[in-house]
PDB file of C-alpha atoms and ligand atoms in Angstrom:
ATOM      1  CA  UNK A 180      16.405  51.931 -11.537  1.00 49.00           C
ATOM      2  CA  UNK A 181      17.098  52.949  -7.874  1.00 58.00           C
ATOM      3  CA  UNK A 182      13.724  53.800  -5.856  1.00 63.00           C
ATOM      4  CA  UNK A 183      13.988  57.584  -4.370  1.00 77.00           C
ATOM      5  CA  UNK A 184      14.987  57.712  -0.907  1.00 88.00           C
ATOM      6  CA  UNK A 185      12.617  58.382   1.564  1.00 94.00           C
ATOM      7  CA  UNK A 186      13.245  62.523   3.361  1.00 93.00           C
ATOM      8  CA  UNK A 187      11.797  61.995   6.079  1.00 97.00           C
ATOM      9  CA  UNK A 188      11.990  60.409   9.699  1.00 98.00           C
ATOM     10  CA  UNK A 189       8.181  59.860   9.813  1.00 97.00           C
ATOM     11  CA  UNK A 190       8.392  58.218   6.101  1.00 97.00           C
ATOM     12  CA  UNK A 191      11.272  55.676   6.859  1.00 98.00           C
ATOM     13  CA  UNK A 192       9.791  54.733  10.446  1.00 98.00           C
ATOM     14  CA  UNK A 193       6.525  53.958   8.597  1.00 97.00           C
ATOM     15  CA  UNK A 194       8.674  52.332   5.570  1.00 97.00           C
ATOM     16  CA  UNK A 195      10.593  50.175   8.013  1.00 97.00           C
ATOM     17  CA  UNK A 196       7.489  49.138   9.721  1.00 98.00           C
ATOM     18  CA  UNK A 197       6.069  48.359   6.733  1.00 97.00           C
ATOM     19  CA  UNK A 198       8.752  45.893   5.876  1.00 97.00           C
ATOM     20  CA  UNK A 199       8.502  44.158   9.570  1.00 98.00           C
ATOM     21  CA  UNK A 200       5.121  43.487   8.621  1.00 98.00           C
ATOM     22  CA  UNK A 201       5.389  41.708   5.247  1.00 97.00           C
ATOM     23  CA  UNK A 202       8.315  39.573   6.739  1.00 98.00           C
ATOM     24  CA  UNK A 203       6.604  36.721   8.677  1.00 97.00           C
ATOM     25  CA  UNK A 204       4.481  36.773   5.555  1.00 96.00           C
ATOM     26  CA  UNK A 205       6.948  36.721   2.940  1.00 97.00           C
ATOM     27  CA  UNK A 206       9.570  33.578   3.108  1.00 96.00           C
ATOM     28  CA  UNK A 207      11.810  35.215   1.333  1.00 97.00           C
ATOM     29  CA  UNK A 208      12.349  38.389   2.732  1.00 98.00           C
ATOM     30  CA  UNK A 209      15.427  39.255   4.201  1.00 98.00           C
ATOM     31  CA  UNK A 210      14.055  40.267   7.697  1.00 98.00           C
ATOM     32  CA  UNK A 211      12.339  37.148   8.269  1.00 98.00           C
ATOM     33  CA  UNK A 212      14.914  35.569   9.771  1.00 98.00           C
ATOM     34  CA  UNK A 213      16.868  37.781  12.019  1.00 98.00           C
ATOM     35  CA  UNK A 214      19.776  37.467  14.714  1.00 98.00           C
ATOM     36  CA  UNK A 215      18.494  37.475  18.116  1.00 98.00           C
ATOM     37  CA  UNK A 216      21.124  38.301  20.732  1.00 98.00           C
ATOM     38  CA  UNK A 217      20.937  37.610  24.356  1.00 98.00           C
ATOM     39  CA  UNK A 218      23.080  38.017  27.303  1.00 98.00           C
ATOM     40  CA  UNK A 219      23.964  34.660  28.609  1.00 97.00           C
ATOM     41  CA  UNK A 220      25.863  35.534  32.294  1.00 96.00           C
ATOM     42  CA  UNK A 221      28.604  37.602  31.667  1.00 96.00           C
ATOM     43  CA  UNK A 222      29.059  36.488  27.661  1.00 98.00           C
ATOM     44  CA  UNK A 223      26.834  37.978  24.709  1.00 98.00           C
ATOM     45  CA  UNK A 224      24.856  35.031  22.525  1.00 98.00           C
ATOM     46  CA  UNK A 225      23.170  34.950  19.741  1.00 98.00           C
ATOM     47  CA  UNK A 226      20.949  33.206  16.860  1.00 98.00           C
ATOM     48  CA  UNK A 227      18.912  33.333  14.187  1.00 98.00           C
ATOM     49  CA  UNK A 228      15.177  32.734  14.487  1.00 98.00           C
ATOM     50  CA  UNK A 229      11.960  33.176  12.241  1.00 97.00           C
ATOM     51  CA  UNK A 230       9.799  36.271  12.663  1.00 98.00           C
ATOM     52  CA  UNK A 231       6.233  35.035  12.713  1.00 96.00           C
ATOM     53  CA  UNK A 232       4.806  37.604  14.013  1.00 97.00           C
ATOM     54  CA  UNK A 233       4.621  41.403  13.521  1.00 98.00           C
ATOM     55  CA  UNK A 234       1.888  43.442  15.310  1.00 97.00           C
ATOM     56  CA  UNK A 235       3.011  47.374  14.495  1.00 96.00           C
ATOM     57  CA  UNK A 236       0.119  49.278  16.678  1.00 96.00           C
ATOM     58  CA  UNK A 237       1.254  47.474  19.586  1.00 97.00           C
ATOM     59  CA  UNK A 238       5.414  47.996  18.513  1.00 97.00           C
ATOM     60  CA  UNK A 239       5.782  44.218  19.371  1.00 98.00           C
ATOM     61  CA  UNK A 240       7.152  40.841  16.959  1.00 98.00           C
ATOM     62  CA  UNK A 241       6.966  37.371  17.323  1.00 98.00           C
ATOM     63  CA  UNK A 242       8.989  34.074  17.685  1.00 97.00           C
ATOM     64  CA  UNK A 243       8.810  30.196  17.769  1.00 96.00           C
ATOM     65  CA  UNK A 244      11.128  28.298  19.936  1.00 97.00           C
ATOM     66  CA  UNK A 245      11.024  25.108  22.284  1.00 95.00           C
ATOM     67  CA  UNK A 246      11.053  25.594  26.061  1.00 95.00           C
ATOM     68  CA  UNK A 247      14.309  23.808  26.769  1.00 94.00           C
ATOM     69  CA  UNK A 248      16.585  26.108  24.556  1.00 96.00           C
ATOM     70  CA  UNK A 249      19.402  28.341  26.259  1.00 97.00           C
ATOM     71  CA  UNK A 250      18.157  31.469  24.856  1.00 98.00           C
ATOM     72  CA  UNK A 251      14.513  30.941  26.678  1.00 98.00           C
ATOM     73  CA  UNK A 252      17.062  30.565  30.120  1.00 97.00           C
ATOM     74  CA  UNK A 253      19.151  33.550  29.085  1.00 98.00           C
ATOM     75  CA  UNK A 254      16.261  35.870  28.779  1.00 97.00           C
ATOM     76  CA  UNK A 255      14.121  34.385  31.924  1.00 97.00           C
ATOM     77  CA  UNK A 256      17.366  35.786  33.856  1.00 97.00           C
ATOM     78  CA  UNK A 257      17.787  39.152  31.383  1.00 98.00           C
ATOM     79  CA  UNK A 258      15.168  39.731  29.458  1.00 98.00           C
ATOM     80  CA  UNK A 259      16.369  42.625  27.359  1.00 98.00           C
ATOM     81  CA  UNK A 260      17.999  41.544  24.306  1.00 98.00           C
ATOM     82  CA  UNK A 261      19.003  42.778  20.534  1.00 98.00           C
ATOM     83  CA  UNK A 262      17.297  42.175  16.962  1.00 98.00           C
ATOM     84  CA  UNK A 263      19.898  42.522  13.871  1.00 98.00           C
ATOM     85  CA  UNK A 264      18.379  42.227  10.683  1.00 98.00           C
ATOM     86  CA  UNK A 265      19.728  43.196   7.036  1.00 98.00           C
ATOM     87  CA  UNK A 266      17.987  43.852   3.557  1.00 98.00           C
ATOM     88  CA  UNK A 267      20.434  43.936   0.688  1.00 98.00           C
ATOM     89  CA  UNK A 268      17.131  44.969  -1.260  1.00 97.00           C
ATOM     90  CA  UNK A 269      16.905  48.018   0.896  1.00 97.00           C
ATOM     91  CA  UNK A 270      20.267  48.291   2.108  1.00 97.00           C
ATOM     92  CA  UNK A 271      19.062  48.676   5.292  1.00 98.00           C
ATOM     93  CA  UNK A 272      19.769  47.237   8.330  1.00 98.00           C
ATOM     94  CA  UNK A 273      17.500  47.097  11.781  1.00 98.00           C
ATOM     95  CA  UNK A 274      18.788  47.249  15.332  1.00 98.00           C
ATOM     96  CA  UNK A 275      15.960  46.607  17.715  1.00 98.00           C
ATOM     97  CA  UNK A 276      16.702  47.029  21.586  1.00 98.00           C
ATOM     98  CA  UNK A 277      14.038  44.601  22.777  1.00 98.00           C
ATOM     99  CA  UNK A 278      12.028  43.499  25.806  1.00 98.00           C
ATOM    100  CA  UNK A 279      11.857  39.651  26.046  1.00 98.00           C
ATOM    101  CA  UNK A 280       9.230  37.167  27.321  1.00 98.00           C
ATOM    102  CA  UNK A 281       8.637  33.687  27.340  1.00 97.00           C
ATOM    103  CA  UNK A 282       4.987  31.978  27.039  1.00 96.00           C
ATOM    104  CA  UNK A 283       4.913  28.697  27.739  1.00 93.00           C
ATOM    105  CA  UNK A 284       1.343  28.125  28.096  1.00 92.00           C
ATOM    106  CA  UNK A 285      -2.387  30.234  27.537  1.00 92.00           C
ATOM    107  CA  UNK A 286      -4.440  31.292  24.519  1.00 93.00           C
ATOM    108  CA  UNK A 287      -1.996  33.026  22.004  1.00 92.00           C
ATOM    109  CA  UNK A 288       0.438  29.480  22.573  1.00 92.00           C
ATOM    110  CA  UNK A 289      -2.852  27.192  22.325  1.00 92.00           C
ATOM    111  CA  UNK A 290      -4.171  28.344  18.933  1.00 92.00           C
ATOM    112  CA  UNK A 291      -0.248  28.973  17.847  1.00 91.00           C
ATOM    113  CA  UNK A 292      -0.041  25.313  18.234  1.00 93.00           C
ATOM    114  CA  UNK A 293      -3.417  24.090  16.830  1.00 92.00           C
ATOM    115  CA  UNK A 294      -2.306  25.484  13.764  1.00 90.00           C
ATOM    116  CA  UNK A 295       1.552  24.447  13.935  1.00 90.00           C
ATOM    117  CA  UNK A 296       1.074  20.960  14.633  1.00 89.00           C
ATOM    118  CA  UNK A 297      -0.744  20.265  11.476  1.00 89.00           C
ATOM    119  CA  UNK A 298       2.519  21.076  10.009  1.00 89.00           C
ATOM    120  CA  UNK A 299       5.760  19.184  10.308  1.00 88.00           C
ATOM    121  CA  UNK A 300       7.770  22.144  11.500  1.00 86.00           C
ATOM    122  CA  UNK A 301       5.608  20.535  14.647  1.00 87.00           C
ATOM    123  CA  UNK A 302       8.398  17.599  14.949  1.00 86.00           C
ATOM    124  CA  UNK A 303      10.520  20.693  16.032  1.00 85.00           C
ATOM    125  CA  UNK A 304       8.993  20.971  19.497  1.00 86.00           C
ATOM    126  CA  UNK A 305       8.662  17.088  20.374  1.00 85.00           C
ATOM    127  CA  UNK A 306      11.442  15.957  20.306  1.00 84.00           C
ATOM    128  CA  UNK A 307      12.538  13.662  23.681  1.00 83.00           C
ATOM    129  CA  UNK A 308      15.765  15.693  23.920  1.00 86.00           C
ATOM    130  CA  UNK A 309      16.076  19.070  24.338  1.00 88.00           C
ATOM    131  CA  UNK A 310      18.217  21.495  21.848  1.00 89.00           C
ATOM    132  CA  UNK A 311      22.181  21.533  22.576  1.00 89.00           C
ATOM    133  CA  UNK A 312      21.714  17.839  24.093  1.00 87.00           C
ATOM    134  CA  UNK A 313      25.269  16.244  23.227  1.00 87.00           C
ATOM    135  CA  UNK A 314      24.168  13.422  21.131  1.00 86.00           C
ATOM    136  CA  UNK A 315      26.894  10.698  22.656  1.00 79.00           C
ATOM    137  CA  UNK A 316      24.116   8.001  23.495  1.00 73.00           C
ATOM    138  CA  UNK A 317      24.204   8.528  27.144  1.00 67.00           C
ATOM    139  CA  UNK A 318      22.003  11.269  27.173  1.00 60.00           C
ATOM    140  CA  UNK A 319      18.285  10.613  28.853  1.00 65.00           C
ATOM    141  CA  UNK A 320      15.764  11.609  26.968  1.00 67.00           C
ATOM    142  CA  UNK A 321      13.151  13.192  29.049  1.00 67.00           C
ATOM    143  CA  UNK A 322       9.711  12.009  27.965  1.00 65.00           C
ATOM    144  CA  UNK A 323       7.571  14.670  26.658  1.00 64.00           C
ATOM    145  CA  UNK A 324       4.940  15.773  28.785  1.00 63.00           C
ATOM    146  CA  UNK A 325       2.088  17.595  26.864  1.00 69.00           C
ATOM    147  CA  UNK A 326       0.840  17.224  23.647  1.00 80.00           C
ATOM    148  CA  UNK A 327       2.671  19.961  22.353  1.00 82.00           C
ATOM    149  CA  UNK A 328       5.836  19.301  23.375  1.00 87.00           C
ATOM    150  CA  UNK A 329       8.028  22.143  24.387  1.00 92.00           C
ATOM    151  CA  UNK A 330       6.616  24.872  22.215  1.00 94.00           C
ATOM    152  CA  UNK A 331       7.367  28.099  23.426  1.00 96.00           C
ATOM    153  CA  UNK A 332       6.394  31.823  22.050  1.00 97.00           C
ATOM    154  CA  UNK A 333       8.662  34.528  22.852  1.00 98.00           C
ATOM    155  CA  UNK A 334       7.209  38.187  22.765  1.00 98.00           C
ATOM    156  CA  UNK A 335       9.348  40.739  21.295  1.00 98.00           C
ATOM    157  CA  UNK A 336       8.975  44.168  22.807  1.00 98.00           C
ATOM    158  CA  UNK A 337      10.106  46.813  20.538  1.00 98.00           C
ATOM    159  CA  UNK A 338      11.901  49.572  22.283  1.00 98.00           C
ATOM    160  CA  UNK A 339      13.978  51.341  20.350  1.00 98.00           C
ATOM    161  CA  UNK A 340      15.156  51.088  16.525  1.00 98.00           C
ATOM    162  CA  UNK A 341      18.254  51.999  15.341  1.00 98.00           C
ATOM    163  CA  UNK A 342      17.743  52.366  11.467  1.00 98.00           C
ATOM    164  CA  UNK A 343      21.169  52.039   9.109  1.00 98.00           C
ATOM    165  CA  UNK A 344      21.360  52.883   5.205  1.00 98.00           C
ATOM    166  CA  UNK A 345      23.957  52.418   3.046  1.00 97.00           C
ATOM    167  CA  UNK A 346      23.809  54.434   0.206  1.00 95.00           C
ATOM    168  CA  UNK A 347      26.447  55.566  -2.493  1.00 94.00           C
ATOM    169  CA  UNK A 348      25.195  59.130  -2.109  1.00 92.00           C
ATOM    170  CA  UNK A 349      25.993  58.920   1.894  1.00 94.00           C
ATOM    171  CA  UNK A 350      24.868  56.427   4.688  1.00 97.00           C
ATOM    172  CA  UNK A 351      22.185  57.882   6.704  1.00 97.00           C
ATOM    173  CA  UNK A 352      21.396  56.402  10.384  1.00 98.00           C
ATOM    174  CA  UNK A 353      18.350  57.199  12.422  1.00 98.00           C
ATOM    175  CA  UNK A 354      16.946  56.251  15.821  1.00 98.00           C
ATOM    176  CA  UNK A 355      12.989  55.817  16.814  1.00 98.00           C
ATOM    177  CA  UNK A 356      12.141  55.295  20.373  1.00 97.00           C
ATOM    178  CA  UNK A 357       9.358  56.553  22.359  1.00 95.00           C
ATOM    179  CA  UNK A 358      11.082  59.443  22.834  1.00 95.00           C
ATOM    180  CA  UNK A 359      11.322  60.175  19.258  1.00 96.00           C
ATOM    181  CA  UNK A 360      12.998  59.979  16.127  1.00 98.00           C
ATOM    182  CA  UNK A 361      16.451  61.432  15.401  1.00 98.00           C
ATOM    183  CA  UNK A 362      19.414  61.697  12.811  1.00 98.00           C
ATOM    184  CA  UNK A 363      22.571  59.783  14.032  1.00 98.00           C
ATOM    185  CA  UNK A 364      25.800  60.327  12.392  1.00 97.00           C
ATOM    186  CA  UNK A 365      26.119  56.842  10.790  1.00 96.00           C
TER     187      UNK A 365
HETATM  188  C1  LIG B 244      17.236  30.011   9.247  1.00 94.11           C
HETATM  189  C2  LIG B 244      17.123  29.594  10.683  1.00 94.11           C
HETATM  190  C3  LIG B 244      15.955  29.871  11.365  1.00 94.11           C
HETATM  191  C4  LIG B 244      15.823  29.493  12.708  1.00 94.11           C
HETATM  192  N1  LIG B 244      14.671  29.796  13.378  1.00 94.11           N
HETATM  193  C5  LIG B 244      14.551  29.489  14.689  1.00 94.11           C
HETATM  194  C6  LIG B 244      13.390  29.896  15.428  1.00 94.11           C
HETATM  195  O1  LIG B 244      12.465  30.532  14.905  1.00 94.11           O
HETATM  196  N2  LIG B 244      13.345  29.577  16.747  1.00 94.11           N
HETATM  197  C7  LIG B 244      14.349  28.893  17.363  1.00 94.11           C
HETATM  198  O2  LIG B 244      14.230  28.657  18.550  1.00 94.11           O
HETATM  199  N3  LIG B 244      15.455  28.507  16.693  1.00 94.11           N
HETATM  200  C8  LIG B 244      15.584  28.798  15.383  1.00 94.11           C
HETATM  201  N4  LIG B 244      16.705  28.432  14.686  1.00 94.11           N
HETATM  202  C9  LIG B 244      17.768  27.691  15.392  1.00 94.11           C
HETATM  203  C10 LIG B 244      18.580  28.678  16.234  1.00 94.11           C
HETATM  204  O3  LIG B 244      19.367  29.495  15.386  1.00 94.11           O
HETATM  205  C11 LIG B 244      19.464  27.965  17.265  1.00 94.11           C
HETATM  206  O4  LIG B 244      20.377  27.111  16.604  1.00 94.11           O
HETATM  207  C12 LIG B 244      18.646  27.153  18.260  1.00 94.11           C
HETATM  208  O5  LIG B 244      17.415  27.775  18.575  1.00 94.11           O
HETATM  209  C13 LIG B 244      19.428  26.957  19.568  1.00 94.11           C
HETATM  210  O6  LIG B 244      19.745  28.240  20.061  1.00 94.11           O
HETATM  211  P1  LIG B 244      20.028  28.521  21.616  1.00 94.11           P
HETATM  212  O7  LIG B 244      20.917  27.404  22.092  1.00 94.11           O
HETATM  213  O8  LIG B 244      20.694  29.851  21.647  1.00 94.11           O
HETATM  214  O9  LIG B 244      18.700  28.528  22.323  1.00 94.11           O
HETATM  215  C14 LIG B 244      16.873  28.813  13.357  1.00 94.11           C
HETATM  216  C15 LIG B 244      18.054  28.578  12.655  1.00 94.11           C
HETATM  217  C16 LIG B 244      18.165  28.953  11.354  1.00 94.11           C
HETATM  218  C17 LIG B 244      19.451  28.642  10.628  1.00 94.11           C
END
């Protein structure tokens, strides 16, 4: 049977929130793994990543990645980018407008790592060569440098949500910002 819909603005901005959290939790829910999209010169990119982390008091998620990638260069020159995620479950999808930021190094990356490398998702980050490298033997690897390799965290900002349902009754779309929350026409 189909859950009720939520009414209200304040009930699906908590709702949605809700969801964010149990992601990074969860490995098989649909908003775990997201497309980032970043602006790469005067082209748009994007990828999918893991959410790992979702801290909804401070409105901000985070990701894995290794140093070296493109997107960590993309978003050291613009660091604004765009979330997509969808929930057939829900039938909801999530537009984030995001702030980007890279850490390379300090306390959140440190215990990050302590508990990463016990894993071998670990291998991801030490690797000699970094991600894209064209693998036609000529390449030269660069020797890692730290005992974590090139593991990166990237802080998610959350600025603004832009909140789509599909529905056989009617689509409803909604926007939460700081300014707000509002009914879009979908
Ligand atoms: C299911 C899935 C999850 C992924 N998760 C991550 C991730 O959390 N971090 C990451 O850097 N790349 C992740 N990737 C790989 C990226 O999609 C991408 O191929 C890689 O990071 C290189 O992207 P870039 O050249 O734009 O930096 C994932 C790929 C898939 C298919």
């Amino acid at each position: 049977m189909a859950l009720p819909r939520l009414e209200t603005l304040a009930e699906i901005e908590a709702a949605l929130w809700r969801e964010l959290g149990r992601a990074p939790r969860d490995k098989h829910h649909e908003w775990r793994t997201p497309v980032l999209a970043t602006r790469d010169g005067d082209s748009a990119d994007a990828r999918t990543v893991v959410l790992r982390e979702v801290d909804e008091p401070a409105r901000t998620l985070q990701v894995f990645t290794d140093s070296r990638s493109a997107k960590v260069a993309q978003l050291l020159a613009h660091p604004q980018g765009t979330m997509v995620m969808w929930s057939s479950r829900l039938s909801w999808q999530l537009r984030l407008r995001v702030a980007l930021q890279v850490e390379t190094d300090g306390l959140a990356l440190a215990s990050r790592w302590a508990r990463l490398k016990l894993s071998p998702a670990a291998q991801d980050y030490l690797s000699p060569l970094a991600p894209g490298s064209v693998l036609d033997g000529s390449t030269a690897a660069a020797p890692v440098v730290h005992d974590r390799g090139h593991f990166a965290l990237i802080n998610v900002a959350v600025q603004s949500i832009d909140w789509l349902e599909l529905h056989a009754d009617g689509h409803r779309r909604a926007s939460f910002d700081a300014a707000g929350a509002r009914w879009l026409a979908p």
